[in-house]
Amino acid sequence: MAQAPTDRYSKIAIALHWTIALLILSLVVFGFLMTQDWMPQRFKIYQWHKSFGIVVLLLSGFRLVWRLTHKPPPLPGDMKGWEVWAAKVTHIGFYALMIGVPLLGWAMVSASTLPIENKLFYLIPLPDLPGISASEAAEDRLKGLHEIGAKLILLLFVLHVGGALKHHFVAKDGTLGRMIPRLRPKERQ
Ligand code: HEM
Ligand code: HEM
């Protein structure tokens, strides 16, 4: 469907961006905490981690379809070639990780040899991913990949937020207002 030209993301894109960002940051923090022996209630946190991780997978799948069918607002015209390239690579990397990291997590628990019943939000049984046979070696490999994926998300996060803040405070080109319309003067919202 044709979109009216605008210089900010749509309400749906903004809601998805901030919901997924918040969930991912919590998943990374609680993911690292729950794997520490000293963490109280860590096995409960595992179940919440898996549940919210699957929510991120579903929301990110929807967001990708939304993104491919809805044109984003144009980037500020005075961005240098390498800046446009860096923004595009970061966004594509984020989409790959927003879908890839939870899939690796799901594959990891599917490969587990432990008899743990996975129930999303203690309600919906999470089936194993098809085609994955349970083995300690496969689980360990997937665990390693899941952790690398989470670290890559953190790396992209630092680059992404650094870029957003540079645009806001140094270039002052309104890029942050594309995702936080309240930062815009009233007449441009
Ligand atoms: C965007 C979504 C996700 C993020 C950012 C994320 C992040 C993390 C992080 C940072 C860790 C700790 C690092 C480690 O020791 O492995 C972790 C561990 C873990 N994650 Fe996720 N995760 C996500 C989704 C999922 C999903 C969907 C599942 C399963 C359905 C899952 C299952 C696990 C499990 C079982 C562990 C513990 C691994 C261990 O015992 O070492 N994760 N995750
Ligand atoms: C883990 C957390 C985050 C993830 C995964 C994430 C992901 C993304 C993605 C994929 C886009 C591209 C949207 C599209 O075209 O479809 C985007 C745009 C944007 N994000 Fe984030 N983001 C996160 C956190 C943040 C934070 C904390 C800020 C603010 C400090 C921010 C500011 C922006 C801005 C201003 C844009 C639009 C500007 C542009 O097109 O480059 N993001 N984000």
Short mmCIF file of N, CA, C and O and ligand atoms in Angstrom, two decimals, residues 20 23-36 42-43 46-57 60 97-110 112 116 118 120 126-127 139-140 142-151 153-154, ligand 1:
data_model
loop_
_atom_site.label_atom_id
_atom_site.label_comp_id
_atom_site.label_asym_id
_atom_site.label_seq_id
_atom_site.Cartn_x
_atom_site.Cartn_y
_atom_site.Cartn_z
N ILE A 20 10.58 -4.23 21.39
CA ILE A 20 11.60 -5.25 21.15
C ILE A 20 12.93 -4.84 21.80
O ILE A 20 13.62 -5.66 22.41
N LEU A 23 12.71 -5.56 25.52
CA LEU A 23 12.73 -7.00 25.79
C LEU A 23 14.13 -7.56 25.58
O LEU A 23 14.63 -8.34 26.39
N ILE A 24 14.79 -7.15 24.48
CA ILE A 24 16.12 -7.71 24.19
C ILE A 24 17.11 -7.32 25.28
O ILE A 24 17.88 -8.16 25.77
N LEU A 25 17.08 -6.06 25.71
CA LEU A 25 18.04 -5.64 26.74
C LEU A 25 17.79 -6.42 28.03
O LEU A 25 18.74 -6.85 28.68
N SER A 26 16.51 -6.63 28.40
CA SER A 26 16.22 -7.41 29.61
C SER A 26 16.69 -8.86 29.43
O SER A 26 17.24 -9.46 30.36
N LEU A 27 16.48 -9.41 28.23
CA LEU A 27 16.89 -10.80 27.99
C LEU A 27 18.40 -10.96 28.10
O LEU A 27 18.89 -11.97 28.63
N VAL A 28 19.14 -9.95 27.62
CA VAL A 28 20.61 -10.03 27.69
C VAL A 28 21.03 -9.96 29.16
O VAL A 28 21.79 -10.81 29.64
N VAL A 29 20.49 -8.98 29.90
CA VAL A 29 20.89 -8.82 31.31
C VAL A 29 20.52 -10.08 32.10
O VAL A 29 21.37 -10.69 32.76
N PHE A 30 19.24 -10.52 32.00
CA PHE A 30 18.81 -11.68 32.78
C PHE A 30 19.46 -12.96 32.26
O PHE A 30 19.70 -13.89 33.03
N GLY A 31 19.77 -13.00 30.96
CA GLY A 31 20.47 -14.17 30.39
C GLY A 31 21.81 -14.35 31.07
O GLY A 31 22.16 -15.45 31.52
N PHE A 32 22.57 -13.27 31.20
CA PHE A 32 23.89 -13.40 31.84
C PHE A 32 23.74 -13.68 33.34
O PHE A 32 24.46 -14.50 33.90
N LEU A 33 22.75 -13.03 33.98
CA LEU A 33 22.56 -13.24 35.43
C LEU A 33 22.13 -14.67 35.74
O LEU A 33 22.66 -15.29 36.66
N MET A 34 21.19 -15.20 34.96
CA MET A 34 20.63 -16.52 35.31
C MET A 34 21.66 -17.64 35.14
O MET A 34 21.47 -18.73 35.68
N THR A 35 22.74 -17.36 34.37
CA THR A 35 23.75 -18.40 34.19
C THR A 35 24.84 -18.32 35.28
O THR A 35 25.83 -19.04 35.20
N GLN A 36 24.65 -17.43 36.29
CA GLN A 36 25.60 -17.35 37.40
C GLN A 36 25.08 -18.22 38.55
O GLN A 36 23.90 -18.14 38.90
N ARG A 42 17.25 -18.79 39.89
CA ARG A 42 17.68 -18.72 38.49
C ARG A 42 16.92 -19.67 37.56
O ARG A 42 16.77 -19.38 36.39
N PHE A 43 16.40 -20.76 38.12
CA PHE A 43 15.70 -21.69 37.22
C PHE A 43 14.34 -21.14 36.81
O PHE A 43 13.86 -21.39 35.71
N TYR A 46 15.09 -18.77 34.00
CA TYR A 46 15.28 -19.49 32.73
C TYR A 46 13.94 -19.58 31.98
O TYR A 46 13.88 -19.36 30.78
N GLN A 47 12.88 -19.95 32.73
CA GLN A 47 11.58 -20.13 32.06
C GLN A 47 11.05 -18.81 31.51
O GLN A 47 10.54 -18.75 30.40
N TRP A 48 11.22 -17.72 32.29
CA TRP A 48 10.79 -16.41 31.79
C TRP A 48 11.63 -15.99 30.60
O TRP A 48 11.14 -15.39 29.64
N HIS A 49 12.93 -16.30 30.66
CA HIS A 49 13.85 -15.95 29.56
C HIS A 49 13.38 -16.62 28.27
O HIS A 49 13.29 -15.98 27.22
N LYS A 50 13.07 -17.90 28.37
CA LYS A 50 12.63 -18.62 27.17
C LYS A 50 11.31 -18.05 26.66
O LYS A 50 11.11 -17.87 25.46
N SER A 51 10.40 -17.74 27.59
CA SER A 51 9.08 -17.23 27.19
C SER A 51 9.21 -15.88 26.48
O SER A 51 8.68 -15.70 25.37
N PHE A 52 9.93 -14.94 27.11
CA PHE A 52 10.06 -13.61 26.48
C PHE A 52 10.92 -13.68 25.21
O PHE A 52 10.73 -12.91 24.28
N GLY A 53 11.88 -14.63 25.18
CA GLY A 53 12.69 -14.80 23.97
C GLY A 53 11.83 -15.21 22.78
O GLY A 53 12.02 -14.73 21.66
N ILE A 54 10.84 -16.09 23.04
CA ILE A 54 9.95 -16.51 21.94
C ILE A 54 9.05 -15.33 21.53
O ILE A 54 8.75 -15.15 20.34
N VAL A 55 8.67 -14.50 22.51
CA VAL A 55 7.87 -13.31 22.17
C VAL A 55 8.69 -12.41 21.23
O VAL A 55 8.18 -11.90 20.22
N VAL A 56 9.98 -12.24 21.53
CA VAL A 56 10.84 -11.43 20.65
C VAL A 56 10.89 -12.03 19.24
O VAL A 56 10.80 -11.32 18.24
N LEU A 57 10.99 -13.36 19.19
CA LEU A 57 11.04 -14.03 17.87
C LEU A 57 9.77 -13.72 17.08
O LEU A 57 9.84 -13.35 15.90
N SER A 60 9.58 -10.00 16.15
CA SER A 60 10.59 -9.63 15.15
C SER A 60 10.22 -10.16 13.76
O SER A 60 10.47 -9.51 12.75
N LEU A 97 19.88 -10.73 13.96
CA LEU A 97 20.08 -11.22 15.33
C LEU A 97 18.78 -11.30 16.12
O LEU A 97 18.59 -12.20 16.95
N MET A 98 17.84 -10.38 15.84
CA MET A 98 16.55 -10.39 16.56
C MET A 98 15.79 -11.68 16.27
O MET A 98 14.97 -12.13 17.05
N ILE A 99 16.07 -12.27 15.08
CA ILE A 99 15.42 -13.52 14.71
C ILE A 99 16.36 -14.71 14.99
O ILE A 99 15.96 -15.73 15.52
N GLY A 100 17.66 -14.52 14.67
CA GLY A 100 18.62 -15.62 14.79
C GLY A 100 18.90 -16.02 16.24
O GLY A 100 18.97 -17.23 16.54
N VAL A 101 19.04 -15.04 17.15
CA VAL A 101 19.41 -15.39 18.54
C VAL A 101 18.30 -16.19 19.23
O VAL A 101 18.57 -17.25 19.82
N PRO A 102 17.01 -15.76 19.15
CA PRO A 102 15.99 -16.61 19.77
C PRO A 102 15.85 -17.98 19.10
O PRO A 102 15.60 -18.98 19.77
N LEU A 103 16.08 -18.02 17.77
CA LEU A 103 16.01 -19.34 17.10
C LEU A 103 17.11 -20.26 17.62
O LEU A 103 16.89 -21.46 17.85
N LEU A 104 18.32 -19.67 17.85
CA LEU A 104 19.42 -20.49 18.38
C LEU A 104 19.09 -20.96 19.80
O LEU A 104 19.42 -22.09 20.19
N GLY A 105 18.44 -20.05 20.58
CA GLY A 105 18.04 -20.44 21.95
C GLY A 105 17.05 -21.59 21.91
O GLY A 105 17.18 -22.57 22.66
N TRP A 106 16.09 -21.48 21.01
CA TRP A 106 15.06 -22.53 20.88
C TRP A 106 15.71 -23.84 20.43
O TRP A 106 15.42 -24.92 20.94
N ALA A 107 16.65 -23.72 19.46
CA ALA A 107 17.35 -24.92 18.97
C ALA A 107 18.17 -25.54 20.11
O ALA A 107 18.21 -26.77 20.26
N MET A 108 18.77 -24.67 20.96
CA MET A 108 19.58 -25.17 22.08
C MET A 108 18.73 -26.00 23.04
O MET A 108 19.12 -27.11 23.42
N VAL A 109 17.55 -25.45 23.41
CA VAL A 109 16.73 -26.22 24.36
C VAL A 109 16.14 -27.47 23.68
O VAL A 109 15.87 -28.46 24.34
N SER A 110 15.99 -27.42 22.36
CA SER A 110 15.49 -28.61 21.64
C SER A 110 16.54 -29.72 21.64
O SER A 110 16.21 -30.90 21.55
N SER A 112 18.59 -30.24 24.09
CA SER A 112 18.94 -30.62 25.47
C SER A 112 18.59 -32.07 25.76
O SER A 112 17.54 -32.57 25.35
N ILE A 116 13.60 -31.46 30.70
CA ILE A 116 12.95 -30.22 31.20
C ILE A 116 11.75 -29.92 30.30
O ILE A 116 11.89 -29.88 29.07
N ASN A 118 9.42 -27.38 28.70
CA ASN A 118 9.40 -25.95 28.45
C ASN A 118 7.98 -25.49 28.20
O ASN A 118 7.33 -25.93 27.25
N LEU A 120 5.78 -21.94 27.82
CA LEU A 120 5.83 -20.49 27.73
C LEU A 120 4.86 -19.90 28.73
O LEU A 120 3.68 -20.25 28.74
N LEU A 126 6.17 -25.51 24.77
CA LEU A 126 7.03 -25.14 23.63
C LEU A 126 7.55 -26.44 23.01
O LEU A 126 8.33 -27.16 23.63
N PRO A 127 7.12 -26.73 21.76
CA PRO A 127 7.62 -27.98 21.15
C PRO A 127 9.10 -27.84 20.78
O PRO A 127 9.59 -26.73 20.64
N GLU A 139 23.99 -29.38 21.90
CA GLU A 139 23.52 -28.37 22.84
C GLU A 139 24.65 -27.38 23.16
O GLU A 139 24.45 -26.16 23.16
N ASP A 140 25.85 -27.92 23.39
CA ASP A 140 26.99 -27.04 23.73
C ASP A 140 27.33 -26.11 22.57
O ASP A 140 27.61 -24.93 22.75
N LEU A 142 25.31 -25.06 20.19
CA LEU A 142 24.24 -24.06 20.04
C LEU A 142 24.30 -23.03 21.18
O LEU A 142 24.04 -21.84 20.97
N LYS A 143 24.69 -23.50 22.38
CA LYS A 143 24.85 -22.59 23.52
C LYS A 143 25.90 -21.53 23.20
O LYS A 143 25.72 -20.35 23.43
N GLY A 144 27.02 -22.01 22.63
CA GLY A 144 28.11 -21.10 22.27
C GLY A 144 27.64 -20.09 21.23
O GLY A 144 27.91 -18.88 21.35
N LEU A 145 26.90 -20.55 20.23
CA LEU A 145 26.43 -19.65 19.17
C LEU A 145 25.40 -18.65 19.71
O LEU A 145 25.41 -17.47 19.35
N HIS A 146 24.54 -19.12 20.63
CA HIS A 146 23.53 -18.25 21.24
C HIS A 146 24.23 -17.13 22.02
O HIS A 146 23.85 -15.96 21.94
N GLU A 147 25.29 -17.50 22.72
CA GLU A 147 26.02 -16.50 23.52
C GLU A 147 26.75 -15.51 22.61
O GLU A 147 26.72 -14.30 22.85
N ILE A 148 27.35 -16.01 21.52
CA ILE A 148 28.04 -15.10 20.58
C ILE A 148 27.01 -14.13 19.99
O ILE A 148 27.25 -12.93 19.87
N GLY A 149 25.84 -14.67 19.61
CA GLY A 149 24.77 -13.83 19.05
C GLY A 149 24.38 -12.72 20.02
O GLY A 149 24.23 -11.56 19.64
N ALA A 150 24.24 -13.09 21.32
CA ALA A 150 23.85 -12.09 22.32
C ALA A 150 24.94 -11.02 22.45
O ALA A 150 24.65 -9.82 22.58
N LYS A 151 26.20 -11.44 22.37
CA LYS A 151 27.29 -10.47 22.47
C LYS A 151 27.32 -9.54 21.25
O LYS A 151 27.61 -8.36 21.35
N ILE A 153 24.68 -8.65 19.59
CA ILE A 153 23.59 -7.68 19.78
C ILE A 153 24.11 -6.52 20.63
O ILE A 153 23.85 -5.35 20.33
N LEU A 154 24.87 -6.86 21.69
CA LEU A 154 25.39 -5.79 22.55
C LEU A 154 26.33 -4.87 21.78
O LEU A 154 26.29 -3.65 21.94
C1 HEM B 1 16.51 -12.07 21.52
C2 HEM B 1 16.33 -13.12 22.31
C3 HEM B 1 17.35 -13.65 23.28
C4 HEM B 1 18.46 -13.04 23.82
C5 HEM B 1 19.00 -11.63 23.57
C6 HEM B 1 19.09 -14.01 24.69
C7 HEM B 1 20.24 -13.77 25.43
C8 HEM B 1 20.85 -14.69 26.26
C9 HEM B 1 22.05 -14.46 27.04
C10 HEM B 1 22.84 -13.15 27.08
C11 HEM B 1 22.33 -15.60 27.71
C12 HEM B 1 23.53 -15.83 28.65
C13 HEM B 1 24.73 -16.24 27.87
C14 HEM B 1 24.99 -17.70 27.94
O1 HEM B 1 25.59 -18.14 28.91
O2 HEM B 1 24.59 -18.44 27.03
C15 HEM B 1 21.33 -16.57 27.37
C16 HEM B 1 21.28 -17.86 27.85
C17 HEM B 1 20.29 -18.76 27.56
N1 HEM B 1 19.23 -18.58 26.70
FE1 HEM B 1 18.79 -16.90 25.70
N2 HEM B 1 18.37 -15.18 24.67
C18 HEM B 1 17.30 -14.99 23.83
C19 HEM B 1 16.32 -15.93 23.52
C20 HEM B 1 16.25 -17.21 24.01
C21 HEM B 1 15.24 -18.20 23.67
C22 HEM B 1 14.06 -17.96 22.72
C23 HEM B 1 15.53 -19.33 24.37
C24 HEM B 1 14.82 -20.66 24.39
C25 HEM B 1 13.59 -20.88 23.97
C26 HEM B 1 16.73 -19.06 25.14
C27 HEM B 1 17.34 -19.96 25.97
C28 HEM B 1 18.47 -19.72 26.70
C29 HEM B 1 19.06 -20.70 27.61
C30 HEM B 1 18.54 -22.11 27.91
C31 HEM B 1 20.21 -20.10 28.14
C32 HEM B 1 21.19 -20.69 29.15
C33 HEM B 1 22.39 -21.25 28.48
C34 HEM B 1 23.36 -21.77 29.53
O3 HEM B 1 22.93 -22.54 30.39
O4 HEM B 1 24.53 -21.40 29.45
N3 HEM B 1 17.15 -17.77 24.89
N4 HEM B 1 20.45 -16.00 26.49
#
